[in-house]
Amino acid sequence: MAENIDSSSILKSPVTRNATKLIVLSTVMFTFISYWKAAAVVVGDLGSTAYYIGGIAEQFIGKIAPYFILALMLFSFAVSALYLESSPLFTRGGVYRVVKFTLGDWFARVSVSALIFDYVLTGPISSVSGGQYLAGLINDTLKHSGINFVINRDFIAMAVAIIIILYFWRENIKGIEESSDKAFKIFIVTGIMGVLVISWGIITLLMREEPFFSHFPPLELHLSEHAYGWLKDVDWIKSIGIISILIAFGHSLLALSGNETLGQVYREVEYPKVKNFKKAIIVIFLFTVVITPGVSFLGLMLIPDDIRPHYIDNLIGGIAMFLYGPQWLRLVVQGFVVIVGVLILSAAVNTSIVGANSVINRVAEDRVLTDWFRKPHKKYGTTYRVLNLIAFLQILTILLSRGEIIILGEAYAFGVIWSLVFKSFAMVILRYKDKRPREWKVPLNIDIGRVHIPIGLMTIFMILFFTAMTNLFTKPIATVSGILFTLSFFIILTVSSIINKRN
């Protein structure tokens, strides 16, 4: 029989009086957002790749790059379906939670290490791209003003990138307020810029003497020597068509970056959650499938072959300079492109810092990291040591890359693909491990008696897995840097976990 205890006697007891007072930091209130604003937050990361993916992909796979970028954006709809199924099952439907639940701690540590590598590279590639666009605008303005002076684009890009990262590092130390309203405004302005440039580009092509469709790049796959990476001396590889397609697919993979933000934003979506999350995914898909491949096609169709290499890091700025109209108007359009670019690319930098901080703190909550990492700032109460680590790694990456987008793009691909491989594999296993009813499932499922075959999930996983395996041999920079970082971070997580268990 339970005893009735007077609560006042508990409060007066010596144990209670001498108890250590703790302040528990937790999320206590959410402001739920519409699917439009949820889409805007994701587009701030996913849509920013439109500014640099076209130039990077063309360097490796030639003029067929826009077609593969279009294929990647269509495939991104299937990748989004992974998050649509997993998010209602978990508070946060991201990579770490899903992999930990299905595959265990070790796989979760590997997957989260690859994901952190993704976030660490997002900041540098986005900020450097913004710096390249700004430097390109300055050089074009000087040239058309008759001033014979050219600034060093890579140096300016590095300086701008470091300033952007330091700014958002400081803002996050102070406790920046993530604003879906700001993201939505950037989303609107970026949409206006995209529609303006693409529409104006199409009009420019229609006004030329050649038939409109004659400007489209040929559907011929010509991989550069650099595209084969460590396989460049293996002749029989070059004769197998499917491997060449996988190589080209892998070099266009950056178009998938930013999908993890879907798992982060689901919790804030207003009710009915799944219905609104579907709408957000459709908005994201329509936006990115038009803007990202659109500017890649226009870059090839408008900018002459002998001039385009000068705009590899500044593709949309180059498109603006070859639109129909007077010189001053084209410079104005380029200025608008650069302003919008700095906004959306800066938003991607902030998302990378916030995302990495969020993931690392979630790992720390599971006692995988020591409490040293989570020590709050004396004044602002933020996890400043984690933020310091993220900013340090991002600035170090910028310095090591010397402001070259191609190098950053190569390394970036590792985190993007492997975090998605672990995510998709975990989702396949989850179908068998957790048979609870789903609010939504990735389509194409067959049930033969008691045997369930998730064909859709397995297809997504196989495409991602074979692309990732191909990238291991064709992207030396990504493979070496990615494995070193992932292994180092995995060791940190493992050692920290052991220390926590002993304590």
Short mmCIF file of C-alpha atoms in Angstrom, two decimals:
data_model
loop_
_atom_site.label_atom_id
_atom_site.label_comp_id
_atom_site.label_asym_id
_atom_site.label_seq_id
_atom_site.Cartn_x
_atom_site.Cartn_y
_atom_site.Cartn_z
CA MET A 1 0.00 0.00 0.00
CA ALA A 2 1.46 3.37 -1.00
CA GLU A 3 2.08 5.96 1.70
CA ASN A 4 0.58 9.46 1.52
CA ILE A 5 3.44 11.95 1.81
CA ASP A 6 2.88 15.62 2.53
CA SER A 7 4.57 17.66 -0.19
CA SER A 8 5.44 20.38 2.33
CA SER A 9 7.48 17.87 4.33
CA ILE A 10 9.46 17.04 1.22
CA LEU A 11 10.27 20.69 0.61
CA LYS A 12 11.49 21.03 4.21
CA SER A 13 13.63 17.87 4.15
CA PRO A 14 17.45 18.20 4.38
CA VAL A 15 17.89 16.35 1.09
CA THR A 16 15.75 18.86 -0.76
CA ARG A 17 17.30 21.90 0.89
CA ASN A 18 20.80 20.74 -0.06
CA ALA A 19 19.88 19.62 -3.57
CA THR A 20 21.84 21.12 -6.45
CA LYS A 21 19.82 23.65 -8.40
CA LEU A 22 19.80 22.99 -12.14
CA ILE A 23 18.61 25.07 -15.04
CA VAL A 24 17.29 22.89 -17.84
CA LEU A 25 17.65 24.43 -21.28
CA SER A 26 14.91 23.19 -23.55
CA THR A 27 12.61 24.24 -26.35
CA VAL A 28 9.36 25.28 -24.71
CA MET A 29 7.41 26.91 -27.48
CA PHE A 30 7.19 26.69 -31.25
CA THR A 31 5.88 29.15 -33.76
CA PHE A 32 4.41 26.93 -36.44
CA ILE A 33 4.95 28.08 -40.00
CA SER A 34 3.07 27.69 -43.27
CA TYR A 35 4.26 25.33 -45.99
CA TRP A 36 5.34 28.35 -48.06
CA LYS A 37 7.72 29.49 -45.33
CA ALA A 38 8.93 25.93 -44.72
CA ALA A 39 9.72 25.67 -48.43
CA ALA A 40 11.53 29.02 -48.29
CA VAL A 41 13.83 27.79 -45.49
CA VAL A 42 14.82 24.70 -47.51
CA VAL A 43 15.21 26.62 -50.78
CA GLY A 44 17.65 28.93 -48.99
CA ASP A 45 19.99 25.92 -48.86
CA LEU A 46 18.90 23.71 -51.76
CA GLY A 47 18.27 26.54 -54.23
CA SER A 48 21.61 28.25 -53.63
CA THR A 49 23.37 25.53 -55.65
CA ALA A 50 21.96 27.13 -58.82
CA TYR A 51 24.67 29.76 -58.46
CA TYR A 52 27.59 27.34 -58.84
CA ILE A 53 26.51 23.83 -59.93
CA GLY A 54 26.42 24.58 -63.67
CA GLY A 55 30.03 25.75 -63.87
CA ILE A 56 31.36 22.92 -61.70
CA ALA A 57 29.55 20.15 -63.60
CA GLU A 58 30.59 21.45 -67.04
CA GLN A 59 34.27 21.27 -66.05
CA PHE A 60 33.96 17.51 -65.68
CA ILE A 61 31.23 16.27 -68.01
CA GLY A 62 31.10 18.94 -70.71
CA LYS A 63 28.10 20.50 -72.40
CA ILE A 64 25.76 17.70 -71.38
CA ALA A 65 25.93 19.01 -67.79
CA PRO A 66 22.52 20.80 -67.82
CA TYR A 67 20.74 17.56 -68.75
CA PHE A 68 22.28 15.72 -65.81
CA ILE A 69 21.50 18.62 -63.49
CA LEU A 70 17.88 18.41 -64.68
CA ALA A 71 17.92 14.64 -64.03
CA LEU A 72 19.30 15.26 -60.52
CA MET A 73 16.58 17.79 -59.76
CA LEU A 74 13.92 15.31 -60.89
CA PHE A 75 15.56 12.65 -58.71
CA SER A 76 15.58 15.11 -55.77
CA PHE A 77 11.79 14.69 -55.64
CA ALA A 78 12.35 11.00 -54.82
CA VAL A 79 14.96 11.92 -52.19
CA SER A 80 12.46 14.32 -50.61
CA ALA A 81 10.08 11.37 -50.31
CA LEU A 82 12.52 9.77 -47.84
CA TYR A 83 12.00 12.70 -45.48
CA LEU A 84 8.26 12.73 -46.06
CA GLU A 85 8.05 9.16 -44.77
CA SER A 86 10.60 9.43 -41.93
CA SER A 87 9.72 12.82 -40.45
CA PRO A 88 6.29 11.85 -39.02
CA LEU A 89 7.93 8.82 -37.33
CA PHE A 90 10.53 10.89 -35.48
CA THR A 91 10.50 14.30 -33.82
CA ARG A 92 13.36 15.15 -36.13
CA GLY A 93 13.33 13.02 -39.27
CA GLY A 94 16.98 13.68 -40.10
CA VAL A 95 19.79 11.24 -40.80
CA TYR A 96 21.05 10.75 -37.23
CA ARG A 97 17.79 9.70 -35.57
CA VAL A 98 16.73 7.34 -38.36
CA VAL A 99 20.13 5.64 -38.68
CA LYS A 100 20.54 5.32 -34.90
CA PHE A 101 17.13 3.69 -34.51
CA THR A 102 17.61 1.21 -37.36
CA LEU A 103 21.34 0.49 -37.61
CA GLY A 104 22.65 1.33 -34.15
CA ASP A 105 25.19 3.68 -32.60
CA TRP A 106 28.21 2.90 -34.79
CA PHE A 107 26.46 3.52 -38.10
CA ALA A 108 24.80 6.59 -36.59
CA ARG A 109 28.21 8.04 -35.71
CA VAL A 110 29.55 7.41 -39.22
CA SER A 111 26.47 8.92 -40.86
CA VAL A 112 26.44 11.98 -38.62
CA SER A 113 30.17 12.48 -39.26
CA ALA A 114 29.49 12.53 -43.01
CA LEU A 115 26.58 14.91 -42.42
CA ILE A 116 28.75 17.30 -40.39
CA PHE A 117 31.28 17.22 -43.26
CA ASP A 118 28.40 18.24 -45.54
CA TYR A 119 27.51 21.19 -43.28
CA VAL A 120 31.16 22.23 -42.84
CA LEU A 121 31.56 22.42 -46.66
CA THR A 122 28.19 24.16 -47.25
CA GLY A 123 29.39 27.35 -45.59
CA PRO A 124 32.65 27.70 -47.57
CA ILE A 125 31.24 26.82 -50.99
CA SER A 126 28.26 29.16 -50.55
CA SER A 127 30.26 32.08 -49.17
CA VAL A 128 33.08 31.68 -51.69
CA SER A 129 30.51 31.55 -54.50
CA GLY A 130 29.02 34.81 -53.23
CA GLY A 131 32.50 36.34 -53.19
CA GLN A 132 33.16 35.15 -56.75
CA TYR A 133 29.95 36.80 -57.98
CA LEU A 134 30.84 40.06 -56.22
CA ALA A 135 34.38 40.02 -57.66
CA GLY A 136 32.99 39.27 -61.13
CA LEU A 137 30.64 42.26 -60.93
CA ILE A 138 33.49 44.56 -59.87
CA ASN A 139 35.70 43.37 -62.74
CA ASP A 140 32.92 43.73 -65.35
CA THR A 141 32.07 47.21 -64.07
CA LEU A 142 35.72 48.29 -64.23
CA LYS A 143 36.11 46.84 -67.73
CA HIS A 144 33.05 48.57 -69.18
CA SER A 145 33.99 51.81 -67.43
CA GLY A 146 37.26 51.86 -69.36
CA ILE A 147 39.41 51.20 -66.29
CA ASN A 148 42.23 48.79 -67.13
CA PHE A 149 42.42 47.04 -63.76
CA VAL A 150 41.45 43.51 -62.74
CA ILE A 151 41.10 42.42 -59.12
CA ASN A 152 42.13 38.93 -57.99
CA ARG A 153 38.79 37.10 -57.88
CA ASP A 154 39.97 34.19 -55.72
CA PHE A 155 41.49 36.52 -53.11
CA ILE A 156 38.34 38.69 -52.97
CA ALA A 157 36.17 35.56 -52.79
CA MET A 158 38.20 34.24 -49.85
CA ALA A 159 38.03 37.56 -48.00
CA VAL A 160 34.28 37.93 -48.53
CA ALA A 161 33.68 34.29 -47.55
CA ILE A 162 35.60 34.63 -44.28
CA ILE A 163 33.76 37.87 -43.42
CA ILE A 164 30.37 36.20 -44.05
CA ILE A 165 31.25 33.19 -41.89
CA LEU A 166 32.61 35.35 -39.06
CA TYR A 167 29.45 37.47 -39.18
CA PHE A 168 27.08 34.49 -38.84
CA TRP A 169 29.37 32.83 -36.29
CA ARG A 170 29.06 35.94 -34.13
CA GLU A 171 25.31 36.15 -34.66
CA ASN A 172 24.88 32.51 -33.65
CA ILE A 173 27.05 33.02 -30.57
CA LYS A 174 24.64 35.80 -29.56
CA GLY A 175 21.70 33.53 -30.32
CA ILE A 176 20.44 34.52 -33.76
CA GLU A 177 16.71 34.27 -34.22
CA GLU A 178 16.03 31.99 -37.16
CA SER A 179 13.37 33.80 -39.12
CA SER A 180 11.16 32.05 -41.63
CA ASP A 181 9.88 35.51 -42.59
CA LYS A 182 13.37 36.54 -43.73
CA ALA A 183 13.78 33.24 -45.57
CA PHE A 184 10.44 33.79 -47.30
CA LYS A 185 11.47 37.28 -48.46
CA ILE A 186 14.74 35.90 -49.87
CA PHE A 187 12.70 33.13 -51.52
CA ILE A 188 10.46 35.71 -53.23
CA VAL A 189 13.37 37.87 -54.41
CA THR A 190 15.27 34.82 -55.68
CA GLY A 191 12.17 33.66 -57.55
CA ILE A 192 11.82 37.08 -59.18
CA MET A 193 15.50 37.02 -60.17
CA GLY A 194 15.20 33.50 -61.60
CA VAL A 195 12.06 34.25 -63.62
CA LEU A 196 13.56 37.54 -64.87
CA VAL A 197 16.86 36.01 -66.01
CA ILE A 198 15.33 32.88 -67.55
CA SER A 199 12.52 34.78 -69.34
CA TRP A 200 14.91 37.45 -70.61
CA GLY A 201 17.35 34.74 -71.71
CA ILE A 202 14.65 32.92 -73.69
CA ILE A 203 13.59 36.20 -75.36
CA THR A 204 17.25 36.89 -76.24
CA LEU A 205 17.57 33.46 -77.89
CA LEU A 206 14.28 33.90 -79.79
CA MET A 207 15.55 37.20 -81.23
CA ARG A 208 18.59 35.54 -82.76
CA GLU A 209 18.62 34.37 -86.37
CA GLU A 210 19.22 30.72 -85.50
CA PRO A 211 16.23 28.52 -84.57
CA PHE A 212 15.60 28.47 -80.83
CA PHE A 213 16.14 24.72 -80.35
CA SER A 214 19.44 24.80 -82.22
CA HIS A 215 20.95 26.54 -79.20
CA PHE A 216 20.38 23.55 -76.91
CA PRO A 217 23.60 21.67 -76.06
CA PRO A 218 24.03 18.27 -77.78
CA LEU A 219 23.10 15.12 -75.90
CA GLU A 220 26.62 13.76 -76.15
CA LEU A 221 28.58 12.61 -73.11
CA HIS A 222 32.25 13.65 -73.23
CA LEU A 223 33.93 13.17 -69.87
CA SER A 224 37.16 15.04 -69.20
CA GLU A 225 40.25 13.22 -67.94
CA HIS A 226 39.70 14.77 -64.51
CA ALA A 227 36.18 13.30 -64.40
CA TYR A 228 37.60 9.76 -64.14
CA GLY A 229 39.78 10.57 -61.12
CA TRP A 230 41.80 7.51 -60.15
CA LEU A 231 40.20 5.55 -63.03
CA LYS A 232 41.62 7.73 -65.83
CA ASP A 233 44.18 5.06 -66.85
CA VAL A 234 41.67 2.17 -66.76
CA ASP A 235 40.66 2.03 -70.43
CA TRP A 236 37.95 -0.63 -70.15
CA ILE A 237 36.00 1.57 -67.70
CA LYS A 238 35.60 4.21 -70.42
CA SER A 239 33.92 1.72 -72.74
CA ILE A 240 31.07 0.87 -70.33
CA GLY A 241 28.19 3.29 -70.85
CA ILE A 242 26.44 2.79 -67.52
CA ILE A 243 29.64 3.60 -65.60
CA SER A 244 30.11 6.78 -67.64
CA ILE A 245 26.53 7.77 -66.78
CA LEU A 246 27.14 7.11 -63.07
CA ILE A 247 30.33 9.20 -63.23
CA ALA A 248 28.45 12.09 -64.87
CA PHE A 249 25.61 11.68 -62.38
CA GLY A 250 28.11 11.85 -59.52
CA HIS A 251 29.70 15.04 -60.83
CA SER A 252 26.26 16.71 -60.89
CA LEU A 253 25.43 15.54 -57.38
CA LEU A 254 25.75 18.93 -55.68
CA ALA A 255 22.25 19.69 -56.94
CA LEU A 256 20.98 17.40 -54.13
CA SER A 257 22.63 19.35 -51.32
CA GLY A 258 20.25 20.88 -48.80
CA ASN A 259 17.78 18.01 -48.52
CA GLU A 260 18.71 17.38 -44.87
CA THR A 261 17.12 20.73 -44.04
CA LEU A 262 13.77 19.04 -44.76
CA GLY A 263 14.27 16.84 -41.71
CA GLN A 264 15.08 19.88 -39.59
CA VAL A 265 12.10 22.01 -40.64
CA TYR A 266 9.32 19.39 -40.34
CA ARG A 267 8.76 20.03 -36.61
CA GLU A 268 7.88 23.68 -37.28
CA VAL A 269 5.36 22.99 -40.07
CA GLU A 270 1.79 23.86 -39.06
CA TYR A 271 -0.99 21.27 -38.85
CA PRO A 272 -2.02 19.18 -40.69
CA LYS A 273 1.71 18.47 -40.80
CA VAL A 274 2.01 15.76 -43.43
CA LYS A 275 -0.38 17.50 -45.82
CA ASN A 276 1.49 20.81 -45.49
CA PHE A 277 4.86 19.06 -45.67
CA LYS A 278 3.79 17.54 -49.00
CA LYS A 279 2.88 20.99 -50.29
CA ALA A 280 6.23 22.38 -49.14
CA ILE A 281 8.08 19.60 -50.99
CA ILE A 282 6.10 20.32 -54.17
CA VAL A 283 6.91 24.05 -53.94
CA ILE A 284 10.60 23.25 -53.37
CA PHE A 285 10.63 20.85 -56.31
CA LEU A 286 8.93 23.26 -58.74
CA PHE A 287 11.24 26.10 -57.72
CA THR A 288 14.48 24.15 -58.01
CA VAL A 289 13.58 22.11 -61.10
CA VAL A 290 13.02 25.37 -63.02
CA ILE A 291 15.73 27.66 -61.61
CA THR A 292 18.72 25.32 -61.18
CA PRO A 293 18.69 23.53 -64.57
CA GLY A 294 17.32 26.68 -66.25
CA VAL A 295 20.36 28.83 -65.51
CA SER A 296 22.66 25.91 -66.41
CA PHE A 297 21.06 25.62 -69.85
CA LEU A 298 21.17 29.38 -70.42
CA GLY A 299 24.83 29.52 -69.45
CA LEU A 300 25.67 27.21 -72.34
CA MET A 301 23.16 28.65 -74.78
CA LEU A 302 23.96 32.35 -74.27
CA ILE A 303 27.65 32.61 -73.36
CA PRO A 304 30.10 31.81 -76.22
CA ASP A 305 32.39 28.81 -75.67
CA ASP A 306 35.58 30.89 -75.72
CA ILE A 307 34.26 33.33 -73.10
CA ARG A 308 32.35 30.95 -70.80
CA PRO A 309 35.46 29.69 -68.91
CA HIS A 310 35.78 33.22 -67.45
CA TYR A 311 32.30 32.82 -65.91
CA ILE A 312 32.64 29.28 -64.52
CA ASP A 313 32.46 30.63 -60.94
CA ASN A 314 30.03 33.39 -61.89
CA LEU A 315 27.62 31.72 -64.33
CA ILE A 316 24.44 33.73 -63.72
CA GLY A 317 26.46 36.95 -63.78
CA GLY A 318 27.80 35.85 -67.17
CA ILE A 319 24.27 35.16 -68.42
CA ALA A 320 23.26 38.70 -67.42
CA MET A 321 26.07 40.16 -69.54
CA PHE A 322 24.81 38.38 -72.68
CA LEU A 323 21.13 39.26 -72.41
CA TYR A 324 19.53 41.47 -75.06
CA GLY A 325 19.72 45.16 -74.17
CA PRO A 326 22.09 48.09 -73.65
CA GLN A 327 25.31 47.61 -71.71
CA TRP A 328 24.25 49.70 -68.71
CA LEU A 329 21.05 47.69 -68.32
CA ARG A 330 22.94 44.40 -68.40
CA LEU A 331 25.26 45.67 -65.67
CA VAL A 332 22.22 46.62 -63.60
CA VAL A 333 20.81 43.10 -64.05
CA GLN A 334 24.16 41.60 -63.08
CA GLY A 335 24.16 43.80 -59.98
CA PHE A 336 20.68 42.51 -59.09
CA VAL A 337 21.87 38.93 -59.63
CA VAL A 338 24.84 39.50 -57.33
CA ILE A 339 22.73 41.11 -54.57
CA VAL A 340 20.24 38.24 -54.65
CA GLY A 341 23.11 35.76 -54.80
CA VAL A 342 24.80 37.20 -51.74
CA LEU A 343 21.45 37.03 -49.89
CA ILE A 344 20.61 33.41 -50.71
CA LEU A 345 24.21 32.18 -50.42
CA SER A 346 24.58 33.94 -47.06
CA ALA A 347 21.35 32.28 -45.94
CA ALA A 348 22.91 28.93 -46.89
CA VAL A 349 25.97 29.79 -44.77
CA ASN A 350 23.77 30.51 -41.75
CA THR A 351 21.79 27.31 -42.37
CA SER A 352 25.05 25.34 -42.40
CA ILE A 353 26.16 26.78 -39.04
CA VAL A 354 22.73 26.37 -37.44
CA GLY A 355 22.34 22.88 -38.92
CA ALA A 356 25.75 21.64 -37.79
CA ASN A 357 25.21 23.11 -34.32
CA SER A 358 21.79 21.47 -34.10
CA VAL A 359 23.06 18.04 -35.18
CA ILE A 360 26.09 18.11 -32.86
CA ASN A 361 23.90 19.16 -29.92
CA ARG A 362 21.45 16.38 -30.70
CA VAL A 363 24.33 13.91 -30.65
CA ALA A 364 25.54 15.42 -27.36
CA GLU A 365 22.07 14.93 -25.84
CA ASP A 366 22.52 11.17 -26.37
CA ARG A 367 25.69 11.33 -24.25
CA VAL A 368 27.85 10.61 -27.28
CA LEU A 369 29.80 13.86 -26.82
CA THR A 370 31.22 15.02 -23.51
CA ASP A 371 29.57 17.90 -21.67
CA TRP A 372 32.62 20.07 -22.47
CA PHE A 373 31.18 20.68 -25.94
CA ARG A 374 27.80 21.77 -24.57
CA LYS A 375 29.06 24.28 -22.02
CA PRO A 376 26.87 27.39 -22.50
CA HIS A 377 28.27 30.85 -23.15
CA LYS A 378 28.43 32.90 -19.93
CA LYS A 379 26.53 35.82 -21.43
CA TYR A 380 24.38 34.40 -24.24
CA GLY A 381 23.81 30.81 -23.10
CA THR A 382 24.63 29.33 -26.53
CA THR A 383 26.86 26.32 -27.17
CA TYR A 384 29.76 28.54 -28.19
CA ARG A 385 32.40 25.79 -28.24
CA VAL A 386 30.50 23.88 -30.91
CA LEU A 387 29.99 27.09 -32.89
CA ASN A 388 33.69 27.94 -32.54
CA LEU A 389 34.61 24.51 -33.89
CA ILE A 390 32.25 24.85 -36.87
CA ALA A 391 33.50 28.34 -37.78
CA PHE A 392 37.14 27.26 -37.42
CA LEU A 393 36.65 24.27 -39.74
CA GLN A 394 34.81 26.38 -42.32
CA ILE A 395 37.46 29.12 -42.38
CA LEU A 396 40.23 26.49 -42.54
CA THR A 397 38.44 24.92 -45.53
CA ILE A 398 38.31 28.29 -47.31
CA LEU A 399 42.03 28.87 -46.76
CA LEU A 400 42.98 25.37 -47.92
CA SER A 401 40.84 25.69 -51.08
CA ARG A 402 42.29 29.16 -51.84
CA GLY A 403 38.85 30.28 -52.91
CA GLU A 404 38.51 27.81 -55.79
CA ILE A 405 34.92 26.67 -56.30
CA ILE A 406 35.92 23.52 -58.21
CA ILE A 407 37.97 22.19 -55.28
CA LEU A 408 35.21 23.00 -52.78
CA GLY A 409 32.60 21.39 -55.02
CA GLU A 410 34.68 18.23 -55.30
CA ALA A 411 35.07 17.88 -51.54
CA TYR A 412 31.45 18.86 -50.83
CA ALA A 413 30.08 15.92 -52.80
CA PHE A 414 31.30 13.37 -50.23
CA GLY A 415 29.13 14.55 -47.36
CA VAL A 416 26.09 15.05 -49.60
CA ILE A 417 26.05 11.55 -51.08
CA TRP A 418 27.06 9.44 -48.08
CA SER A 419 24.64 11.05 -45.64
CA LEU A 420 21.87 10.28 -48.16
CA VAL A 421 23.12 6.70 -48.64
CA PHE A 422 22.89 6.02 -44.89
CA LYS A 423 19.51 7.73 -44.74
CA SER A 424 18.01 5.68 -47.60
CA PHE A 425 19.48 2.38 -46.35
CA ALA A 426 18.12 3.04 -42.87
CA MET A 427 14.68 3.74 -44.33
CA VAL A 428 14.70 0.36 -46.11
CA ILE A 429 15.61 -1.42 -42.86
CA LEU A 430 13.01 0.64 -40.97
CA ARG A 431 10.22 -0.86 -43.09
CA TYR A 432 11.02 -4.27 -41.56
CA LYS A 433 12.09 -3.15 -38.09
CA ASP A 434 9.23 -0.77 -37.38
CA LYS A 435 5.95 -1.96 -38.87
CA ARG A 436 3.79 0.77 -37.38
CA PRO A 437 1.27 2.31 -39.79
CA ARG A 438 2.77 5.23 -41.70
CA GLU A 439 1.01 8.49 -42.44
CA TRP A 440 2.73 8.32 -45.82
CA LYS A 441 4.97 5.81 -47.59
CA VAL A 442 7.41 6.11 -50.47
CA PRO A 443 5.39 4.61 -53.40
CA LEU A 444 5.98 1.34 -55.27
CA ASN A 445 5.48 -1.32 -52.62
CA ILE A 446 4.61 -4.98 -53.16
CA ASP A 447 3.20 -7.33 -50.53
CA ILE A 448 3.38 -11.05 -51.33
CA GLY A 449 1.74 -12.79 -48.41
CA ARG A 450 3.69 -11.64 -45.38
CA VAL A 451 6.66 -10.51 -47.45
CA HIS A 452 6.89 -6.75 -47.95
CA ILE A 453 9.09 -5.43 -50.77
CA PRO A 454 9.65 -1.62 -50.77
CA ILE A 455 10.68 -1.30 -54.41
CA GLY A 456 10.60 2.50 -54.37
CA LEU A 457 12.86 2.82 -51.32
CA MET A 458 15.24 0.15 -52.58
CA THR A 459 15.53 1.85 -55.98
CA ILE A 460 16.40 5.20 -54.37
CA PHE A 461 18.98 3.50 -52.16
CA MET A 462 20.59 1.60 -55.04
CA ILE A 463 20.92 4.74 -57.19
CA LEU A 464 22.51 6.64 -54.31
CA PHE A 465 24.76 3.73 -53.29
CA PHE A 466 26.18 3.03 -56.76
CA THR A 467 26.72 6.75 -57.34
CA ALA A 468 28.54 7.00 -53.99
CA MET A 469 30.75 4.00 -54.81
CA THR A 470 31.59 5.51 -58.20
CA ASN A 471 32.46 8.83 -56.56
CA LEU A 472 34.95 7.10 -54.26
CA PHE A 473 37.16 6.44 -57.30
CA THR A 474 36.36 9.45 -59.48
CA LYS A 475 36.56 12.22 -56.86
CA PRO A 476 39.99 11.90 -55.18
CA ILE A 477 39.71 15.20 -53.31
CA ALA A 478 36.28 14.30 -51.95
CA THR A 479 37.33 10.76 -51.03
CA VAL A 480 40.54 11.69 -49.21
CA SER A 481 39.19 14.76 -47.40
CA GLY A 482 35.82 13.15 -46.68
CA ILE A 483 37.24 9.93 -45.25
CA LEU A 484 39.82 11.79 -43.14
CA PHE A 485 37.18 14.12 -41.69
CA THR A 486 34.58 11.39 -41.16
CA LEU A 487 37.12 9.09 -39.52
CA SER A 488 38.44 11.89 -37.28
CA PHE A 489 34.96 12.97 -36.17
CA PHE A 490 33.92 9.33 -35.69
CA ILE A 491 36.91 8.80 -33.37
CA ILE A 492 36.00 11.94 -31.41
CA LEU A 493 32.42 10.68 -30.99
CA THR A 494 33.54 7.19 -29.98
CA VAL A 495 36.15 8.37 -27.45
CA SER A 496 33.69 10.89 -25.99
CA SER A 497 31.05 8.17 -25.65
CA ILE A 498 33.50 5.91 -23.79
CA ILE A 499 34.48 8.76 -21.44
CA ASN A 500 30.81 9.48 -20.70
CA LYS A 501 30.09 5.83 -19.91
CA ARG A 502 33.03 5.66 -17.51
CA ASN A 503 31.86 8.79 -15.74
#
